[in-house]
Amino acid sequence: MSVHRPTGTMRRRVRLSDIAEAVGCSVNTVSRALTGKDSVSPVTRAQVMAEAERLGYVPNNQARSLVLGSTRTVGLVITNPSNTLYAGLISSVELRCRALGYTVMLLATEESPESERVAAESLLHAGVDSALAVPVQAEAGHWERLRRAGVDLVFVSRELPGMDVDFVGIDNEHGAYQATAHVLDAGARVVWAVEEDLPISTVRQRRDGYLRAIADHAADPGSARVLSVPTRRRDSLTLPWQAEEAYRLAGRLVADGDLPDAFVAGNDYFALALIRALTEHGLRVPDDVLVVGYGDHPYAGYLTPTLSSVALPATELGSTAVDVLMRRTAEPEAPTTRHLIAPHLIPRESTRR
Amino acid sequence: MSVHRPTGTMRRRVRLSDIAEAVGCSVNTVSRALTGKDSVSPVTRAQVMAEAERLGYVPNNQARSLVLGSTRTVGLVITNPSNTLYAGLISSVELRCRALGYTVMLLATEESPESERVAAESLLHAGVDSALAVPVQAEAGHWERLRRAGVDLVFVSRELPGMDVDFVGIDNEHGAYQATAHVLDAGARVVWAVEEDLPISTVRQRRDGYLRAIADHAADPGSARVLSVPTRRRDSLTLPWQAEEAYRLAGRLVADGDLPDAFVAGNDYFALALIRALTEHGLRVPDDVLVVGYGDHPYAGYLTPTLSSVALPATELGSTAVDVLMRRTAEPEAPTTRHLIAPHLIPRESTRR
DNA sequence: TTGAAAGCGCTAACAG
DNA sequence: CTGTTAGCGCTTTCAA
């Protein structure tokens, strides 16, 4: 522990007027020179630039935002940064926004409607120009209010039924369809789906995809069954989601001798937990039961057995979302759009017969 | 696709003067009433509050920041949001900041020094009051500049040698020591460490811990060996870090018949890749070789074998970091502090003899 | 307790 | 091409 001392001189922040004084012109001219307006003589501009550089001028964004009426900030409301998909989303959104000269204000809701309402409120206070949100999907009042306040909004990953808002998501129906068709192709006759018990659009879409694949390909469509895993979060941020619950679920099924030929899991955590539970009861994957995951966690290719899973293009999701947001800002009256990005199945050992 | 229409009236934002007019007092009185100053009569205050509520007043933070000279924003500079530890950090920092009335501005550097410099610049422009950063650890010039501009700074997770800055991190030396001592206790005689080839403090600390444990407990200290895995990122955001490289490394070792009794991995990805490579070559974990991971990924308890790993308290890391930051802001001249949070080993099957 | 006036740092009109 | 003037919405002196 040493004594803290501000390194160097802790001088007052440089303002336009400082440059103006140094150069010998008006504040206004400095402003125009710096913001690249053409109504400045080359020589004056050069002087201003040089002086700004020398003085280490950093524009005051508060002042600028105040007069311009725009903060060049986009809000990013995420349910859970620890979810691989959303972690990737955060990265790509930040990257794209920065490239466009926007700043990202991050809010995490942890799947709590209350927290989400507060988050929307924060966005309003912060004066963001626009926002990207993965809605918790309980209420929509705060989102409506945000838009009414002039904040452009785009929903990502999950959509809110009644709301006429741009949406960028993943084609989960297709993803689940692929996964299901895949295990059916691999010879499974009875295939069950395991999903989160959250009332969100992604879960519904996956279920639809699963059911459609069963209807299209299964020998006995009546064997379809959707198991719901309790996912109500109890506490923490760092999470084995409700892998624990999926694990218990599988344990019960095995104990009851009630098993399908294959499981289509709603996420990789579930898949892993299922495999673990099956393995502990002496069953083998893929020999006795096939398991497909969803999300293609970076771990998937290194597990034993390696896990077949549906890869979700997080990066594309994020960059597309930002692009859509920018387009919306540019053309507020344009028709609402809906983008679905196709995920793709990556077959590995867990479904190999 | 339906036509986009701003829901409801897209009215002008409500200002203090609107409230003042409605109530019949001065703007100034409204301001005092709203900010809880005591020099306002109870009745006026009530009127103001009511009117503000009715009109849906939202303070303009740009204006407020401009005059107050504070944005109540903290910058959070992270190398990689997809890293489990940092994802947890993001959540907990956001949570704590929000509770304190601060907003989080997120920047991701992707381990690039150049990107980090730009990030620091962005913080300056955005006018954050303070910042939390996981430094890439190449240069420090931009951090110095940030502090000189009056931005309070706290390094998280990794520290920068020469800089006299508050630090909140994990006691990796201790973590690696525990992991190493654990496998030694479990009967391993030759234990090797596998680390990332990044020139960052965490890697160095883990190596130190490993070496100290070997010196303390190993039958043959000369058998110590530290393997470095190339981690230079080539492209993407979604990453199996360089699990691939670790996998190759292990493959080569097996091919050469050059194996220890146990591996102490620098992260869980490495551990998983090692296990996979060993398994593919007919070796078994833990029967033939023990493997300990680092980070305790939520998956760890569901792998086969379940993975022994060192759990890192991400939540505590984040909340402590914010607390330290706030303390620094409150007392700019206080001595620099250094907090180390203890991680703890979670023994599982991969090291069970 | 309240109001008038000034100003945070910047940009946008409008003259010159 | 440049300077003057005004004002973004808010808080803070300072009088009344």
XYZ file of C-alpha atoms (C1' of nucleotides) in Angstrom:
738
model
C 0.000 0.000 0.000
C 1.532 3.269 -1.049
C 0.030 6.678 -0.871
C -2.346 7.546 -3.631
C -1.370 10.577 -5.575
C -2.915 11.815 -8.769
C -0.167 11.322 -11.296
C 0.920 14.522 -12.957
C -1.015 17.732 -12.812
C -4.705 17.289 -12.227
C -5.563 20.242 -14.400
C -8.928 21.594 -15.369
C -10.495 20.025 -18.372
C -9.705 21.787 -21.622
C -12.628 23.588 -23.216
C -13.284 25.101 -26.583
C -12.627 28.533 -25.162
C -9.121 27.495 -24.176
C -8.352 26.604 -27.735
C -10.041 29.733 -28.993
C -7.921 31.849 -26.736
C -4.728 30.100 -27.737
C -5.457 30.376 -31.434
C -6.956 33.808 -31.209
C -10.365 33.197 -32.671
C -13.882 32.681 -31.411
C -15.175 29.634 -29.626
C -17.564 29.105 -32.443
C -14.863 28.904 -35.075
C -13.100 26.312 -32.999
C -16.280 24.317 -32.785
C -16.766 24.411 -36.519
C -13.187 23.499 -37.208
C -13.305 20.576 -34.855
C -16.635 19.231 -36.026
C -15.482 19.349 -39.615
C -17.762 22.076 -40.863
C -16.540 23.470 -44.156
C -16.937 27.114 -43.325
C -13.469 27.446 -41.874
C -10.294 28.479 -43.641
C -7.745 25.721 -44.005
C -5.157 27.636 -42.054
C -7.442 28.404 -39.124
C -8.562 24.809 -39.061
C -4.996 23.583 -38.983
C -4.180 25.923 -36.127
C -7.221 24.804 -34.185
C -6.495 21.154 -34.738
C -2.914 21.585 -33.659
C -3.845 23.474 -30.550
C -6.578 21.012 -29.639
C -4.082 18.217 -29.952
C -1.456 20.040 -27.959
C -3.862 20.885 -25.159
C -5.355 17.405 -25.155
C -8.854 18.589 -25.806
C -11.666 16.143 -25.144
C -15.137 17.325 -26.112
C -17.672 17.477 -23.328
C -20.329 15.084 -24.374
C -22.837 16.269 -21.815
C -22.834 19.735 -23.270
C -22.910 18.418 -26.779
C -25.742 16.015 -26.052
C -27.687 18.744 -24.359
C -27.715 20.969 -27.373
C -27.870 18.224 -29.967
C -30.611 16.326 -28.218
C -28.868 13.037 -28.791
C -26.521 11.112 -26.524
C -25.277 8.648 -29.100
C -25.857 5.940 -26.560
C -27.744 2.735 -27.087
C -29.176 0.826 -24.191
C -28.660 -2.920 -24.105
C -31.026 -4.781 -21.835
C -30.015 -8.383 -21.305
C -31.591 -10.962 -19.049
C -28.412 -12.723 -18.139
C -24.856 -11.990 -19.239
C -23.724 -15.436 -18.127
C -25.798 -17.078 -20.801
C -23.375 -17.887 -23.597
C -25.662 -16.529 -26.269
C -26.082 -13.221 -24.520
C -22.420 -12.931 -23.678
C -21.730 -13.211 -27.385
C -24.481 -10.740 -28.068
C -22.956 -8.220 -25.700
C -19.601 -8.493 -27.414
C -20.906 -8.077 -30.886
C -23.290 -5.277 -30.036
C -20.560 -3.391 -28.277
C -18.208 -3.890 -31.181
C -20.674 -2.719 -33.782
C -21.869 0.231 -31.745
C -18.387 1.406 -31.087
C -17.585 1.244 -34.760
C -20.558 3.501 -35.373
C -19.530 5.938 -32.696
C -22.156 4.844 -30.221
C -21.695 3.974 -26.618
C -23.393 1.026 -24.951
C -25.211 1.288 -21.670
C -25.738 -2.176 -20.253
C -28.569 -3.310 -18.022
C -29.085 -6.842 -16.728
C -32.529 -7.939 -15.670
C -31.830 -11.432 -14.371
C -35.203 -12.523 -15.743
C -37.020 -10.307 -13.278
C -39.933 -8.232 -14.630
C -39.472 -5.741 -11.840
C -35.802 -5.345 -12.653
C -36.722 -4.894 -16.277
C -39.114 -2.091 -15.486
C -36.407 -0.343 -13.526
C -34.012 -0.895 -16.404
C -36.390 0.759 -18.844
C -36.693 3.640 -16.433
C -32.915 3.963 -16.310
C -32.716 4.091 -20.064
C -35.171 6.939 -20.035
C -33.229 8.857 -17.428
C -29.947 8.260 -19.144
C -31.426 9.651 -22.300
C -30.396 6.854 -24.636
C -31.303 7.403 -28.256
C -32.291 3.833 -28.777
C -32.290 0.451 -27.141
C -31.855 -3.233 -27.793
C -33.656 -5.527 -25.404
C -34.129 -9.186 -24.655
C -37.514 -8.858 -22.973
C -38.430 -10.874 -19.932
C -41.866 -11.038 -21.453
C -44.166 -10.353 -18.590
C -45.368 -6.864 -19.256
C -44.863 -4.377 -22.020
C -45.968 -1.120 -20.455
C -42.493 0.155 -19.823
C -41.428 -0.645 -23.372
C -44.381 1.274 -24.714
C -43.509 4.194 -22.551
C -39.939 4.123 -23.746
C -41.004 4.272 -27.351
C -43.476 6.989 -26.646
C -40.604 8.981 -25.228
C -38.962 8.722 -28.614
C -36.495 5.954 -27.892
C -36.106 3.591 -30.833
C -36.471 0.021 -29.725
C -35.554 -3.360 -31.144
C -36.263 -6.647 -29.450
C -33.580 -9.265 -29.692
C -33.875 -12.995 -29.301
C -37.327 -12.946 -27.756
C -40.350 -11.156 -29.082
C -43.331 -9.683 -27.376
C -46.574 -10.888 -28.990
C -48.717 -7.793 -29.060
C -46.037 -5.230 -29.745
C -45.315 -3.742 -33.101
C -41.564 -3.472 -32.675
C -38.623 -4.468 -34.837
C -37.376 -7.893 -33.981
C -34.134 -9.727 -34.597
C -33.990 -13.284 -33.407
C -32.987 -16.797 -34.093
C -35.167 -19.186 -35.981
C -35.625 -21.533 -33.080
C -38.474 -23.356 -34.688
C -36.105 -24.359 -37.429
C -33.325 -25.125 -34.971
C -35.440 -27.471 -32.912
C -36.816 -29.006 -36.062
C -33.318 -29.809 -37.257
C -32.309 -31.280 -33.938
C -35.388 -33.459 -33.748
C -35.245 -34.585 -37.351
C -31.605 -35.410 -36.822
C -32.142 -37.870 -33.978
C -35.106 -39.328 -35.815
C -32.862 -39.864 -38.821
C -30.318 -41.464 -36.546
C -32.852 -44.137 -35.753
C -34.623 -42.880 -32.651
C -38.299 -43.784 -32.600
C -39.407 -42.132 -29.411
C -38.041 -38.616 -28.981
C -38.840 -36.342 -26.097
C -38.181 -32.655 -25.709
C -36.927 -31.087 -22.503
C -37.595 -27.390 -22.173
C -37.350 -24.552 -19.677
C -40.639 -23.671 -18.044
C -40.271 -20.016 -18.959
C -43.169 -18.353 -20.756
C -40.955 -16.929 -23.474
C -41.174 -17.022 -27.220
C -37.967 -18.982 -27.752
C -39.224 -21.906 -25.728
C -42.502 -21.904 -27.593
C -40.749 -21.778 -30.942
C -38.516 -24.684 -30.089
C -41.485 -26.702 -28.984
C -43.252 -25.944 -32.247
C -40.217 -27.045 -34.201
C -39.965 -30.217 -32.198
C -43.614 -31.063 -32.729
C -43.485 -30.329 -36.421
C -40.462 -32.577 -36.870
C -42.224 -35.350 -34.980
C -45.282 -34.928 -37.143
C -43.165 -34.979 -40.285
C -40.804 -37.802 -39.472
C -41.767 -39.892 -36.483
C -43.093 -43.396 -36.869
C -45.411 -42.830 -33.951
C -46.339 -39.143 -33.580
C -48.257 -40.059 -30.475
C -45.016 -40.711 -28.647
C -44.187 -37.023 -28.563
C -43.696 -35.652 -25.108
C -42.511 -32.324 -23.801
C -40.914 -32.275 -20.375
C -40.737 -28.969 -18.619
C -37.914 -28.217 -16.222
C -38.495 -25.777 -13.381
C -36.149 -22.874 -13.930
C -37.384 -20.316 -11.454
C -34.233 -18.664 -10.385
C -33.706 -18.762 -6.716
C -30.590 -16.763 -6.179
C -27.320 -16.301 -7.856
C -25.852 -14.736 -10.928
C -23.396 -17.490 -11.662
C -25.616 -20.303 -12.593
C -25.821 -23.903 -13.577
C -29.137 -22.657 -14.766
C -31.473 -25.308 -13.613
C -29.224 -28.051 -14.807
C -29.797 -29.477 -11.382
C -33.505 -29.794 -12.047
C -32.926 -31.402 -15.410
C -30.599 -33.821 -13.702
C -33.262 -34.754 -11.183
C -35.839 -35.084 -13.892
C -33.702 -37.560 -15.816
C -32.981 -39.441 -12.631
C -36.684 -39.896 -12.007
C -37.310 -41.044 -15.542
C -34.597 -43.658 -15.329
C -35.866 -44.834 -11.961
C -39.317 -45.228 -13.453
C -37.908 -47.044 -16.459
C -39.623 -44.404 -18.497
C -37.210 -43.416 -21.243
C -37.280 -42.344 -24.885
C -34.705 -43.226 -27.526
C -33.590 -39.648 -27.661
C -33.800 -36.344 -25.836
C -33.919 -33.005 -27.564
C -32.739 -30.589 -24.899
C -33.662 -26.927 -24.740
C -30.114 -25.937 -23.901
C -26.714 -27.503 -23.457
C -26.927 -27.433 -19.690
C -29.961 -29.636 -19.848
C -28.267 -31.941 -22.313
C -25.267 -32.284 -20.083
C -27.355 -32.905 -16.996
C -29.387 -35.514 -18.820
C -26.292 -37.297 -20.031
C -24.825 -37.227 -16.576
C -27.944 -38.648 -14.970
C -28.261 -41.353 -17.593
C -24.616 -42.268 -17.286
C -24.816 -42.545 -13.531
C -27.652 -45.003 -13.926
C -25.627 -47.195 -16.184
C -27.089 -46.027 -19.446
C -24.858 -44.876 -22.221
C -25.036 -42.000 -24.634
C -25.334 -42.460 -27.555
C -25.549 -46.254 -27.331
C -28.705 -46.411 -25.249
C -30.102 -42.935 -25.576
C -29.304 -40.081 -27.934
C -29.078 -36.520 -26.696
C -28.977 -33.278 -28.683
C -28.287 -29.963 -27.025
C -29.143 -26.437 -28.027
C -26.772 -23.493 -28.103
C -23.543 -25.204 -29.043
C -21.556 -24.121 -26.059
C -17.840 -23.849 -26.819
C -17.380 -26.862 -24.559
C -19.567 -29.083 -26.720
C -16.782 -30.412 -28.879
C -14.653 -31.430 -25.916
C -17.173 -33.277 -23.838
C -17.313 -37.034 -23.636
C -19.283 -37.886 -25.587
C -18.922 -34.771 -27.684
C -22.282 -33.093 -27.738
C -24.389 -32.640 -30.837
C -25.969 -29.239 -30.572
C -27.636 -26.428 -32.466
C -25.217 -23.549 -32.955
C -26.638 -20.069 -32.473
C -24.963 -17.242 -34.392
C -24.602 -14.776 -31.523
C -22.339 -12.430 -33.407
C -24.644 -12.153 -36.349
C -27.549 -11.688 -33.995
C -25.879 -8.713 -32.366
C -24.599 -6.981 -35.435
C -27.896 -7.415 -37.242
C -29.736 -6.027 -34.253
C -27.581 -2.933 -34.235
C -28.039 -2.467 -37.957
C -31.783 -2.729 -37.627
C -31.716 -0.250 -34.794
C -29.734 2.240 -36.856
C -32.082 1.846 -39.763
C -35.009 2.461 -37.470
C -33.375 5.613 -36.152
C -32.750 6.784 -39.681
C -36.292 6.045 -40.790
C -38.656 6.208 -37.840
C -41.698 5.652 -40.008
C -40.489 2.630 -41.940
C -42.496 -0.572 -41.590
C -41.579 -2.816 -38.713
C -39.226 -5.619 -39.654
C -38.670 -9.103 -38.376
C -35.355 -10.855 -38.928
C -34.818 -14.508 -38.215
C -31.309 -15.833 -38.280
C -30.923 -19.486 -39.060
C -29.101 -21.656 -36.537
C -27.534 -24.892 -37.667
C -27.113 -28.271 -36.120
C -23.653 -29.558 -35.408
C -23.786 -33.350 -35.196
C -21.330 -34.977 -32.851
C -20.977 -38.168 -30.901
C -23.971 -37.844 -28.615
C -26.307 -38.653 -31.487
C -24.107 -41.034 -33.423
C -25.464 -44.491 -33.957
C -44.774 -6.677 -41.341
C -47.192 -3.996 -40.333
C -46.783 -0.283 -40.527
C -44.765 1.282 -37.788
C -46.567 3.935 -35.851
C -45.365 5.623 -32.724
C -47.845 4.448 -30.140
C -49.783 7.238 -28.516
C -48.818 10.863 -28.708
C -45.149 11.468 -29.313
C -45.132 14.555 -27.159
C -42.266 16.820 -26.237
C -40.304 15.798 -23.211
C -41.544 17.355 -19.994
C -39.219 19.903 -18.435
C -38.999 21.617 -15.105
C -40.567 24.706 -16.606
C -43.667 22.721 -17.547
C -44.136 21.725 -13.960
C -43.390 25.231 -12.777
C -46.010 26.639 -15.063
C -48.600 24.105 -13.983
C -47.966 24.666 -10.318
C -47.482 28.356 -10.622
C -44.028 28.748 -9.165
C -40.499 29.219 -10.468
C -38.436 26.577 -12.198
C -35.998 26.834 -9.405
C -38.522 25.947 -6.753
C -39.500 22.913 -8.725
C -35.888 21.863 -8.932
C -35.435 22.173 -5.199
C -38.633 20.337 -4.463
C -37.705 17.493 -6.742
C -34.131 17.152 -5.568
C -35.277 17.039 -1.967
C -33.835 20.317 -0.810
C -35.350 21.435 2.474
C -35.999 25.019 1.541
C -39.441 24.324 0.124
C -42.760 24.504 1.910
C -44.446 21.140 2.344
C -47.470 22.221 0.375
C -45.476 23.508 -2.610
C -43.424 20.356 -2.579
C -46.521 18.190 -2.610
C -47.946 20.143 -5.515
C -44.728 19.852 -7.455
C -44.432 16.146 -6.799
C -47.993 15.547 -7.866
C -47.618 17.551 -11.040
C -44.322 15.917 -11.916
C -45.949 12.549 -11.515
C -48.982 13.538 -13.535
C -46.916 14.945 -16.373
C -44.522 12.009 -16.323
C -41.467 14.116 -15.735
C -38.093 12.528 -16.377
C -35.084 14.640 -15.475
C -32.707 15.416 -18.296
C -29.483 13.876 -17.218
C -27.408 15.632 -19.827
C -28.357 19.002 -18.427
C -27.932 17.844 -14.901
C -24.553 16.267 -15.599
C -23.432 19.407 -17.360
C -23.987 21.594 -14.386
C -23.088 19.048 -11.761
C -19.949 17.917 -13.503
C -20.740 14.295 -12.851
C -22.465 11.774 -15.038
C -23.006 9.104 -12.428
C -21.695 6.619 -14.923
C -19.003 4.062 -14.345
C -17.103 2.560 -17.205
C -16.561 -1.181 -17.216
C -13.776 -2.366 -19.455
C -13.755 -6.114 -19.928
C -11.524 -8.196 -22.136
C -14.103 -10.773 -23.033
C -17.725 -11.024 -21.910
C -17.869 -14.666 -22.974
C -15.439 -15.632 -20.283
C -17.546 -17.025 -17.462
C -15.731 -15.063 -14.813
C -16.226 -11.795 -16.622
C -19.833 -12.524 -17.464
C -20.431 -12.922 -13.752
C -18.456 -9.780 -13.108
C -20.605 -7.822 -15.531
C -23.770 -8.964 -13.793
C -22.641 -8.145 -10.335
C -21.108 -4.808 -11.238
C -24.246 -3.783 -13.030
C -26.387 -4.855 -10.112
C -24.341 -3.012 -7.543
C -23.995 0.112 -9.621
C -27.649 0.291 -10.304
C -28.395 -0.032 -6.623
C -26.152 2.966 -6.056
C -27.786 5.009 -8.768
C -24.965 4.606 -11.241
C -25.164 3.581 -14.819
C -22.722 1.185 -16.438
C -21.022 1.871 -19.715
C -19.570 -1.326 -21.082
C -16.540 -1.688 -23.287
C -15.067 -4.957 -24.527
C -11.439 -5.092 -25.565
C -11.161 -8.653 -26.817
C -7.625 -8.759 -25.422
C -6.478 -6.171 -27.921
C -4.237 -3.364 -26.611
C -5.354 -1.148 -29.447
C -8.986 -1.743 -28.637
C -8.247 -1.006 -25.021
C -6.714 2.327 -25.858
C -9.780 3.237 -27.847
C -11.953 2.103 -24.957
C -10.124 4.379 -22.551
C -10.603 7.207 -25.000
C -14.327 6.472 -25.141
C -14.561 6.600 -21.375
C -12.977 10.017 -21.463
C -15.359 11.291 -24.090
C -18.366 9.835 -22.379
C -17.329 11.628 -19.245
C -17.569 8.705 -16.862
C -16.868 9.549 -13.260
C -14.938 6.379 -12.682
C -14.016 3.101 -14.254
C -13.424 -0.545 -13.530
C -11.058 -2.298 -15.878
C -9.603 -5.693 -16.556
C -6.441 -4.472 -18.248
C -4.984 -6.208 -21.263
C -1.648 -5.389 -19.739
C 0.394 -4.175 -22.604
C 0.600 -0.471 -22.011
C -0.586 1.821 -19.280
C -0.390 5.229 -20.927
C -4.081 5.495 -21.572
C -4.902 4.499 -18.014
C -2.591 7.160 -16.702
C -4.233 9.703 -18.908
C -7.647 8.672 -17.706
C -6.670 9.173 -14.122
C -5.032 12.453 -14.852
C -8.348 13.540 -16.316
C -9.859 12.912 -12.912
C -11.469 9.562 -13.590
C -11.225 7.231 -10.623
C -9.889 3.883 -11.664
C -9.841 0.408 -10.180
C -8.253 -2.581 -11.819
C -10.123 -5.828 -11.531
C -8.810 -9.346 -11.841
C -5.504 -8.360 -13.400
C -3.106 -5.791 -12.114
C -0.626 -3.590 -13.846
C 2.798 -3.823 -12.205
C 4.018 -0.276 -12.199
C 0.737 1.467 -11.562
C -0.366 2.751 -8.223
C -4.039 1.970 -8.655
C -6.609 0.257 -6.464
C -6.855 -3.400 -7.266
C -9.476 -6.040 -6.606
C -8.637 -9.503 -7.725
C -8.632 -13.150 -6.987
C -5.885 -14.808 -5.041
C -4.794 -16.984 -7.907
C -1.568 -17.925 -6.258
C -3.566 -19.505 -3.504
C -6.018 -21.049 -5.945
C -3.324 -22.748 -7.967
C -1.584 -23.801 -4.790
C -4.729 -25.521 -3.575
C -5.283 -27.241 -6.876
C -1.727 -28.486 -7.038
C -1.556 -29.572 -3.415
C -4.828 -31.381 -3.925
C -3.602 -33.634 -6.716
C -0.353 -34.191 -4.870
C -2.389 -35.286 -1.868
C -4.378 -37.547 -4.120
C -1.191 -39.417 -4.867
C 0.185 -37.783 -7.970
C 3.964 -37.630 -8.028
C 4.575 -35.773 -11.238
C 2.292 -32.782 -11.716
C 2.425 -30.406 -14.642
C 0.786 -27.078 -15.086
C -0.854 -25.951 -18.319
C -1.221 -22.235 -18.701
C -2.239 -19.615 -21.256
C 0.677 -17.887 -22.909
C -0.695 -14.455 -22.070
C 1.613 -12.030 -20.290
C -0.910 -11.242 -17.601
C -0.693 -11.221 -13.849
C -3.223 -13.984 -13.275
C -1.188 -16.477 -15.247
C 1.944 -15.530 -13.386
C 0.213 -15.859 -10.038
C -1.120 -19.275 -10.841
C 2.301 -20.396 -11.912
C 3.755 -19.121 -8.659
C 1.139 -21.000 -6.692
C 1.790 -24.137 -8.638
C 5.526 -23.929 -8.103
C 5.178 -23.206 -4.420
C 2.906 -26.196 -3.935
C 5.365 -28.398 -5.777
C 8.193 -27.116 -3.622
C 6.154 -27.702 -0.489
C 4.674 -31.082 -1.251
C 6.191 -32.865 -4.209
C 8.439 -35.878 -3.781
C 10.504 -34.712 -6.705
C 10.380 -30.931 -7.134
C 12.508 -31.334 -10.224
C 9.589 -32.869 -12.038
C 7.760 -29.568 -12.184
C 6.933 -28.431 -15.651
C 4.855 -25.589 -17.002
C 3.323 -26.027 -20.421
C 2.238 -22.932 -22.253
C -0.687 -23.021 -24.656
C -0.788 -20.570 -27.548
C -3.855 -18.418 -27.036
C -3.398 -15.669 -29.565
C -6.889 -14.976 -30.638
C -7.361 -15.261 -34.319
C -10.900 -14.209 -34.895
C -14.193 -14.655 -33.251
C -16.022 -13.509 -30.185
C -17.649 -16.795 -29.360
C -14.724 -18.872 -28.400
C -13.499 -22.239 -27.372
C -10.645 -20.115 -26.207
C -7.684 -22.041 -27.298
C -9.087 -25.297 -26.057
C -8.125 -26.528 -29.464
C -4.482 -25.807 -28.793
C -4.595 -27.473 -25.411
C -6.158 -30.454 -27.083
C -3.331 -30.644 -29.586
C -0.776 -30.208 -26.871
C -2.127 -33.151 -24.920
C -2.290 -35.195 -28.093
C 1.396 -34.619 -28.689
C 2.308 -35.509 -25.148
C 0.426 -38.772 -25.318
C 1.963 -39.587 -28.678
C 5.393 -38.996 -27.178
C 4.522 -41.093 -24.157
C 5.437 -38.051 -22.149
C 2.843 -37.746 -19.392
C 2.599 -36.634 -15.757
C 0.367 -38.153 -13.103
C -1.706 -35.028 -13.009
C -2.405 -31.831 -14.888
C -3.231 -28.561 -13.212
C -5.023 -26.609 -15.917
C -5.157 -22.834 -16.148
C -8.837 -22.870 -16.992
C -11.661 -25.327 -17.422
C -11.467 -25.263 -21.179
C -7.943 -26.532 -20.989
C -8.937 -29.181 -18.492
C -11.729 -30.376 -20.714
C -9.534 -30.440 -23.791
C -6.856 -32.360 -21.926
C -9.353 -34.912 -20.685
C -10.766 -35.292 -24.142
C -7.371 -35.812 -25.727
C -6.320 -38.292 -23.066
C -9.567 -40.185 -23.360
C -9.296 -40.427 -27.104
C -5.889 -41.993 -26.686
C -7.233 -44.650 -24.400
C -6.143 -43.089 -21.145
C -8.644 -42.561 -18.390
C -9.259 -39.707 -16.007
C -8.862 -40.021 -13.076
C -7.595 -43.608 -13.252
C -4.509 -42.908 -15.331
C -4.142 -39.177 -15.056
C -5.710 -36.627 -12.739
C -6.912 -33.285 -14.032
C -7.919 -30.164 -12.096
C -9.495 -27.219 -13.813
C -9.640 -23.566 -12.865
C -12.745 -21.394 -12.835
C -15.370 -23.918 -11.863
C -17.557 -23.473 -14.870
C -21.210 -24.245 -14.111
C -20.798 -27.294 -16.312
C -18.095 -28.780 -14.116
C -20.414 -30.816 -11.939
C -22.168 -32.416 -14.885
C -19.227 -33.521 -16.930
C -18.045 -37.098 -17.071
C -15.937 -37.349 -15.102
C -17.150 -34.422 -13.061
C -14.388 -31.872 -13.032
C -12.501 -30.798 -9.941
C -11.934 -27.093 -10.266
C -11.118 -23.906 -8.426
C -14.241 -21.799 -7.974
C -13.831 -18.073 -8.520
C -16.232 -15.785 -6.665
C -17.245 -13.576 -9.581
C -20.075 -11.904 -7.738
C -17.954 -10.941 -4.805
C -15.258 -9.738 -7.168
C -17.680 -7.380 -8.854
C -19.400 -6.006 -5.812
C -16.120 -5.476 -4.000
C -14.710 -3.706 -7.015
C -17.642 -1.315 -7.092
C -17.339 -0.674 -3.383
C -13.670 0.089 -3.701
C -14.413 2.407 -6.583
C -17.002 4.289 -4.566
C -14.665 4.600 -1.650
C -12.001 5.960 -3.941
C -14.408 8.522 -5.318
C -15.354 9.535 -1.807
C -11.749 9.820 -0.703
C -9.513 10.574 -3.650
C -6.454 10.909 -1.483
C -6.775 7.714 0.501
C -3.973 5.171 0.213
C -4.227 2.727 -2.627
C -5.726 -0.608 -1.639
C -5.299 -4.126 -2.859
C -8.016 -6.705 -2.250
C -7.523 -10.378 -2.906
C -10.540 -12.616 -2.801
C -9.904 -16.235 -1.956
C -11.047 -18.855 -4.443
C -11.646 -22.377 -3.267
C -11.115 -25.769 -4.746
C -14.090 -27.966 -5.428
C -12.907 -31.573 -5.580
C -14.822 -33.856 -7.895
C -14.249 -37.075 -9.792
C -11.465 -35.956 -12.086
C -9.008 -36.049 -9.207
C -10.475 -38.893 -7.237
C -8.232 -41.858 -6.667
C -39.528 30.014 1.646
C -39.162 31.790 -2.898
C -37.565 34.097 -7.394
C -34.231 36.316 -10.519
C -30.019 35.824 -12.676
C -26.011 33.481 -14.060
C -23.703 29.786 -16.140
C -22.205 24.569 -16.986
C -19.773 23.708 -22.489
C -21.370 23.397 -26.588
C -23.790 24.307 -31.311
C -26.906 26.841 -34.427
C -28.750 31.076 -36.276
C -27.651 35.059 -38.150
C -24.915 38.967 -39.191
C -20.865 40.890 -40.799
C -14.883 32.811 -43.658
C -15.747 34.574 -39.007
C -17.802 36.556 -34.682
C -21.937 37.652 -32.010
C -25.991 36.155 -29.859
C -28.974 32.836 -28.079
C -30.234 28.774 -25.813
C -30.211 23.362 -24.796
C -32.393 22.006 -19.209
C -30.756 22.181 -15.093
C -28.637 23.872 -10.471
C -26.752 27.315 -7.731
C -25.561 31.689 -5.894
C -27.811 35.724 -4.039
C -31.572 38.839 -2.902
C -36.080 39.586 -1.602
